[in-house]
């Protein structure tokens, strides 16, 4: 029994086809056709012109004769040997017949050729990345422009429709040259070329010709001429890195042209253009002895081969003499350095490929289907927003705040549309290869190997969501002197010049000033699991605890979760990724409505006519996960932070923000190691991370970060990361012209029974309380918590401070003492509506005086 030939990707058009596989197997007599392994696609020059044979014949022939007697004897022996070989080959028909019936040659359906899948930006025009090793896009053979098919037959095998797949003269020429020492020859009929490709018959010899002939004959019986030609056109190499006719048309005449556009339609390939494409097949790329037939490499060779092809088209009646083109068409300039396959490796957007693959699987497109390629994916990445991200985050750009920093500084920037969950920009490094600082990293087996950094105080937004949802308000007070459970001091609690009383610091002040003690004690009261749950609901999928990475969407045991996450979660000890963080910020910017962050907008695949049709699309996941009043209260406070850090956005855009910094410990000393700034507008949420690494013993090791390249001062989240964040949002807002929408108005939330661990707030002075102290109970009037004033005090004769509305919303009421201000001398305007605000008329810090009032 003969061996098997796997159908794979050997040279077509005298250039490697690479990893393409077509499938099938065949054996010829006792000679094994071979089992070919799959090779990686490569574009290299094929055999020299002198080694090639085609319809026009190739140069070369018997070498110069040696007329010595010994040489003559050798030549006679070679001729006799060659003659004997030719007899054997001619008798090969019997051998072939024998193998046909007795060796059970099986021709299975060839596998589909490898294709490239293209990922486009949201505008459906900008190519972001490609997936696959072979620049090929398969098209149904029935839809290929017949002008192209005719030109290819004219160039490679003008008698294709007349023979049965075998060129016996070619076999004889190959045998003669092999035995006489002449040049080996390769090309033959289109069917034989495709058979050679399908069975991976790589050597150039008469032995290969016999095997090729058997497979070609069986193909002719199994497939129609049209199907063989179509398969050939989808597999052959055309140079310029283009495999298959569709890629060739785009490589030579532009991306707006297609091989399936029919004659007469706008953009259809003309006979002159088809002849150019067909002519390059003979030798697409230069060799050591010939420049090939690409017009850019040798216009003279290209024109000669082009004319040969056109003449054959006329001879066969496929082109009327009167329609013979007189002018060689203009061919698109070829840039050999431009990426055509696996293009994501050369640009930042290549790092989104792993997300796209996961989302395709979630849509029901299996890994096997993905590996076949040929999909057209429109991603959510907006090219203008992505450009803004790369301008701000890539230190190679002069506009980046990191431009003068050394290469050890690493940056991540991610941006999400709060209203849709679409990822608008993704920067985890300048190239698609290498470590991804914005998201997770996996090895070749798909195992997680790292990703995410401690978010520091920027994580406090989730602690606030958990706390306010549980009834704590921004007016709760916290004690900076209370230590951790176990007695350790809380980081930054011992700051000098706290902007509050150490024993009674409000949660609002702790948020704006980024004090950690409030958030540690909140996490202790709530439970670390509740803080993690708030982060999950907002959009954080993974967090790295004390025992490794945790998928928050799969947590079923709260006790185990709490065992991995201490109360330090309240102020950001445990690593998360910038992408997850951007998703969480987006939920805050969207009034507590969660939309799953995603990268795939639409997926298209070719139909039977070869045209791309809708296949899969994104699904919106609107879900109200936090109460609007809770989010309104948090956003009101977070809007104060960009201005505090001198990061107010241009052109009046309102933004929420939060900085964060985490320490890098080196022995007994601690310095900053991770710096974040997160936040955004109603239309774009963004996170920025900056860290520093250097290679130590072939491993990248974190290093402390500094504010300036000379390392004089430590970098914090509000410094350079905040500047990158502001630069990005200013550029994105300008490019997109987003509306300047406001956030929800402030809401006072909080259960009076939910107290912090600090002392109660100090009571401001109130003359009414001096008179009726027993009635002044903090917080009884819900219109003005926690300002003293107590219940509504009835107007007393002659009293200018009592009145129906004393203690109300404006600390004294509109008329400060009721309609007649409690007595005949009260006066009409006592107190004023904006009492206490020195910028407004009617101000009187004595609360009851007013323009016409008199003291008691």
mmCIF file of C-alpha atoms in Angstrom, residues 706-850:
data_model
loop_
_atom_site.group_PDB
_atom_site.id
_atom_site.type_symbol
_atom_site.label_atom_id
_atom_site.label_comp_id
_atom_site.label_asym_id
_atom_site.label_seq_id
_atom_site.Cartn_x
_atom_site.Cartn_y
_atom_site.Cartn_z
ATOM 1 C CA UNK A 706 9.381 59.273 40.286
ATOM 2 C CA UNK A 707 7.629 62.428 39.251
ATOM 3 C CA UNK A 708 10.432 63.659 37.035
ATOM 4 C CA UNK A 709 13.009 61.863 34.869
ATOM 5 C CA UNK A 710 15.792 62.864 37.255
ATOM 6 C CA UNK A 711 14.005 61.090 40.092
ATOM 7 C CA UNK A 712 13.932 63.953 42.553
ATOM 8 C CA UNK A 713 10.383 63.463 43.791
ATOM 9 C CA UNK A 714 7.918 60.589 43.964
ATOM 10 C CA UNK A 715 5.126 60.328 41.400
ATOM 11 C CA UNK A 716 1.555 60.208 42.701
ATOM 12 C CA UNK A 717 -1.707 59.539 40.911
ATOM 13 C CA UNK A 718 -2.628 63.208 40.817
ATOM 14 C CA UNK A 719 0.592 64.219 39.063
ATOM 15 C CA UNK A 720 1.732 62.628 35.787
ATOM 16 C CA UNK A 721 -1.108 60.055 35.512
ATOM 17 C CA UNK A 722 -3.574 62.880 36.022
ATOM 18 C CA UNK A 723 -1.848 64.875 33.316
ATOM 19 C CA UNK A 724 -2.001 61.914 30.895
ATOM 20 C CA UNK A 725 -5.709 61.493 31.765
ATOM 21 C CA UNK A 726 -6.426 65.180 31.142
ATOM 22 C CA UNK A 727 -4.407 65.245 27.901
ATOM 23 C CA UNK A 728 -6.320 62.244 26.620
ATOM 24 C CA UNK A 729 -9.787 63.524 27.514
ATOM 25 C CA UNK A 730 -9.103 66.988 26.151
ATOM 26 C CA UNK A 731 -7.999 65.478 22.834
ATOM 27 C CA UNK A 732 -10.896 62.998 22.728
ATOM 28 C CA UNK A 733 -13.517 65.604 23.609
ATOM 29 C CA UNK A 734 -12.217 67.899 20.892
ATOM 30 C CA UNK A 735 -12.098 65.119 18.291
ATOM 31 C CA UNK A 736 -15.554 63.735 19.091
ATOM 32 C CA UNK A 737 -17.248 67.034 20.007
ATOM 33 C CA UNK A 738 -19.161 65.332 22.810
ATOM 34 C CA UNK A 739 -22.069 67.244 24.424
ATOM 35 C CA UNK A 740 -21.186 69.003 27.693
ATOM 36 C CA UNK A 741 -23.756 67.118 29.744
ATOM 37 C CA UNK A 742 -23.993 67.572 33.511
ATOM 38 C CA UNK A 743 -24.059 64.771 36.036
ATOM 39 C CA UNK A 744 -27.107 64.230 38.235
ATOM 40 C CA UNK A 745 -27.666 66.926 40.878
ATOM 41 C CA UNK A 746 -26.422 66.160 44.357
ATOM 42 C CA UNK A 747 -28.520 63.923 46.602
ATOM 43 C CA UNK A 748 -28.255 63.789 50.383
ATOM 44 C CA UNK A 749 -28.220 60.111 51.290
ATOM 45 C CA UNK A 750 -27.515 58.263 54.493
ATOM 46 C CA UNK A 751 -29.257 56.564 57.362
ATOM 47 C CA UNK A 752 -28.896 58.648 60.583
ATOM 48 C CA UNK A 753 -28.405 55.391 62.455
ATOM 49 C CA UNK A 754 -25.301 54.540 60.383
ATOM 50 C CA UNK A 755 -22.424 56.157 62.220
ATOM 51 C CA UNK A 756 -18.712 56.229 61.621
ATOM 52 C CA UNK A 757 -16.179 55.648 64.406
ATOM 53 C CA UNK A 758 -15.367 59.356 64.808
ATOM 54 C CA UNK A 759 -16.682 61.928 67.209
ATOM 55 C CA UNK A 760 -19.982 63.611 66.309
ATOM 56 C CA UNK A 761 -19.631 66.757 64.248
ATOM 57 C CA UNK A 762 -19.243 69.955 66.196
ATOM 58 C CA UNK A 763 -22.429 72.020 66.414
ATOM 59 C CA UNK A 764 -22.308 75.500 64.959
ATOM 60 C CA UNK A 765 -23.436 78.317 67.231
ATOM 61 C CA UNK A 766 -27.167 79.073 67.110
ATOM 62 C CA UNK A 767 -28.786 81.758 69.322
ATOM 63 C CA UNK A 768 -32.079 79.891 69.175
ATOM 64 C CA UNK A 769 -30.449 76.947 70.903
ATOM 65 C CA UNK A 770 -29.120 79.229 73.617
ATOM 66 C CA UNK A 771 -32.730 80.139 74.375
ATOM 67 C CA UNK A 772 -34.301 76.697 74.041
ATOM 68 C CA UNK A 773 -31.427 74.249 74.385
ATOM 69 C CA UNK A 774 -33.729 71.388 75.275
ATOM 70 C CA UNK A 775 -35.340 71.629 71.828
ATOM 71 C CA UNK A 776 -32.096 71.700 69.833
ATOM 72 C CA UNK A 777 -31.533 68.072 68.902
ATOM 73 C CA UNK A 778 -29.190 67.670 65.997
ATOM 74 C CA UNK A 779 -30.827 66.431 62.847
ATOM 75 C CA UNK A 780 -34.512 66.454 63.818
ATOM 76 C CA UNK A 781 -35.441 68.757 61.002
ATOM 77 C CA UNK A 782 -34.851 66.706 57.860
ATOM 78 C CA UNK A 783 -34.595 69.812 55.742
ATOM 79 C CA UNK A 784 -31.268 70.794 57.274
ATOM 80 C CA UNK A 785 -29.248 67.902 58.681
ATOM 81 C CA UNK A 786 -26.932 68.209 60.517
ATOM 82 C CA UNK A 787 -27.264 71.954 61.169
ATOM 83 C CA UNK A 788 -28.639 72.776 64.658
ATOM 84 C CA UNK A 789 -32.065 74.316 64.768
ATOM 85 C CA UNK A 790 -34.140 71.416 65.910
ATOM 86 C CA UNK A 791 -37.858 71.348 65.518
ATOM 87 C CA UNK A 792 -39.909 74.251 64.283
ATOM 88 C CA UNK A 793 -39.986 76.732 67.136
ATOM 89 C CA UNK A 794 -43.214 78.714 67.452
ATOM 90 C CA UNK A 795 -42.862 82.470 67.152
ATOM 91 C CA UNK A 796 -42.541 84.203 70.468
ATOM 92 C CA UNK A 797 -43.617 87.828 70.983
ATOM 93 C CA UNK A 798 -40.679 90.112 70.533
ATOM 94 C CA UNK A 799 -38.336 87.247 69.552
ATOM 95 C CA UNK A 800 -36.606 87.838 66.247
ATOM 96 C CA UNK A 801 -35.091 84.333 65.987
ATOM 97 C CA UNK A 802 -37.921 81.917 66.560
ATOM 98 C CA UNK A 803 -40.560 81.885 63.920
ATOM 99 C CA UNK A 804 -42.231 79.251 61.938
ATOM 100 C CA UNK A 805 -39.201 78.374 59.828
ATOM 101 C CA UNK A 806 -36.322 78.695 62.279
ATOM 102 C CA UNK A 807 -33.904 75.831 61.690
ATOM 103 C CA UNK A 808 -35.216 75.248 58.210
ATOM 104 C CA UNK A 809 -33.518 75.055 54.909
ATOM 105 C CA UNK A 810 -31.967 78.537 55.077
ATOM 106 C CA UNK A 811 -31.187 78.568 58.802
ATOM 107 C CA UNK A 812 -33.868 80.980 59.759
ATOM 108 C CA UNK A 813 -36.386 80.658 57.033
ATOM 109 C CA UNK A 814 -37.387 83.034 54.318
ATOM 110 C CA UNK A 815 -38.754 85.554 56.818
ATOM 111 C CA UNK A 816 -36.795 84.344 59.853
ATOM 112 C CA UNK A 817 -39.510 84.159 62.428
ATOM 113 C CA UNK A 818 -42.692 83.622 60.585
ATOM 114 C CA UNK A 819 -44.896 85.910 58.620
ATOM 115 C CA UNK A 820 -44.506 88.774 61.091
ATOM 116 C CA UNK A 821 -41.059 87.674 62.312
ATOM 117 C CA UNK A 822 -42.312 86.903 65.799
ATOM 118 C CA UNK A 823 -43.000 90.463 66.889
ATOM 119 C CA UNK A 824 -43.786 93.952 65.934
ATOM 120 C CA UNK A 825 -40.170 94.916 65.347
ATOM 121 C CA UNK A 826 -39.245 91.834 63.319
ATOM 122 C CA UNK A 827 -39.108 93.538 59.985
ATOM 123 C CA UNK A 828 -39.930 92.209 56.554
ATOM 124 C CA UNK A 829 -36.523 90.946 55.490
ATOM 125 C CA UNK A 830 -34.958 89.584 58.666
ATOM 126 C CA UNK A 831 -32.235 87.114 57.828
ATOM 127 C CA UNK A 832 -32.570 86.838 54.064
ATOM 128 C CA UNK A 833 -32.993 83.762 51.833
ATOM 129 C CA UNK A 834 -29.246 83.160 51.446
ATOM 130 C CA UNK A 835 -28.284 83.732 55.032
ATOM 131 C CA UNK A 836 -24.699 82.855 55.714
ATOM 132 C CA UNK A 837 -23.444 83.377 52.140
ATOM 133 C CA UNK A 838 -21.490 86.642 52.088
ATOM 134 C CA UNK A 839 -21.813 86.836 48.312
ATOM 135 C CA UNK A 840 -25.584 87.267 48.450
ATOM 136 C CA UNK A 841 -27.741 90.238 49.636
ATOM 137 C CA UNK A 842 -29.442 89.933 52.973
ATOM 138 C CA UNK A 843 -26.442 88.218 54.565
ATOM 139 C CA UNK A 844 -26.213 88.503 58.312
ATOM 140 C CA UNK A 845 -24.047 86.153 60.248
ATOM 141 C CA UNK A 846 -26.068 86.772 63.393
ATOM 142 C CA UNK A 847 -28.845 84.772 61.712
ATOM 143 C CA UNK A 848 -31.752 86.951 62.819
ATOM 144 C CA UNK A 849 -30.751 90.582 62.437
ATOM 145 C CA UNK A 850 -31.656 91.566 58.958
#
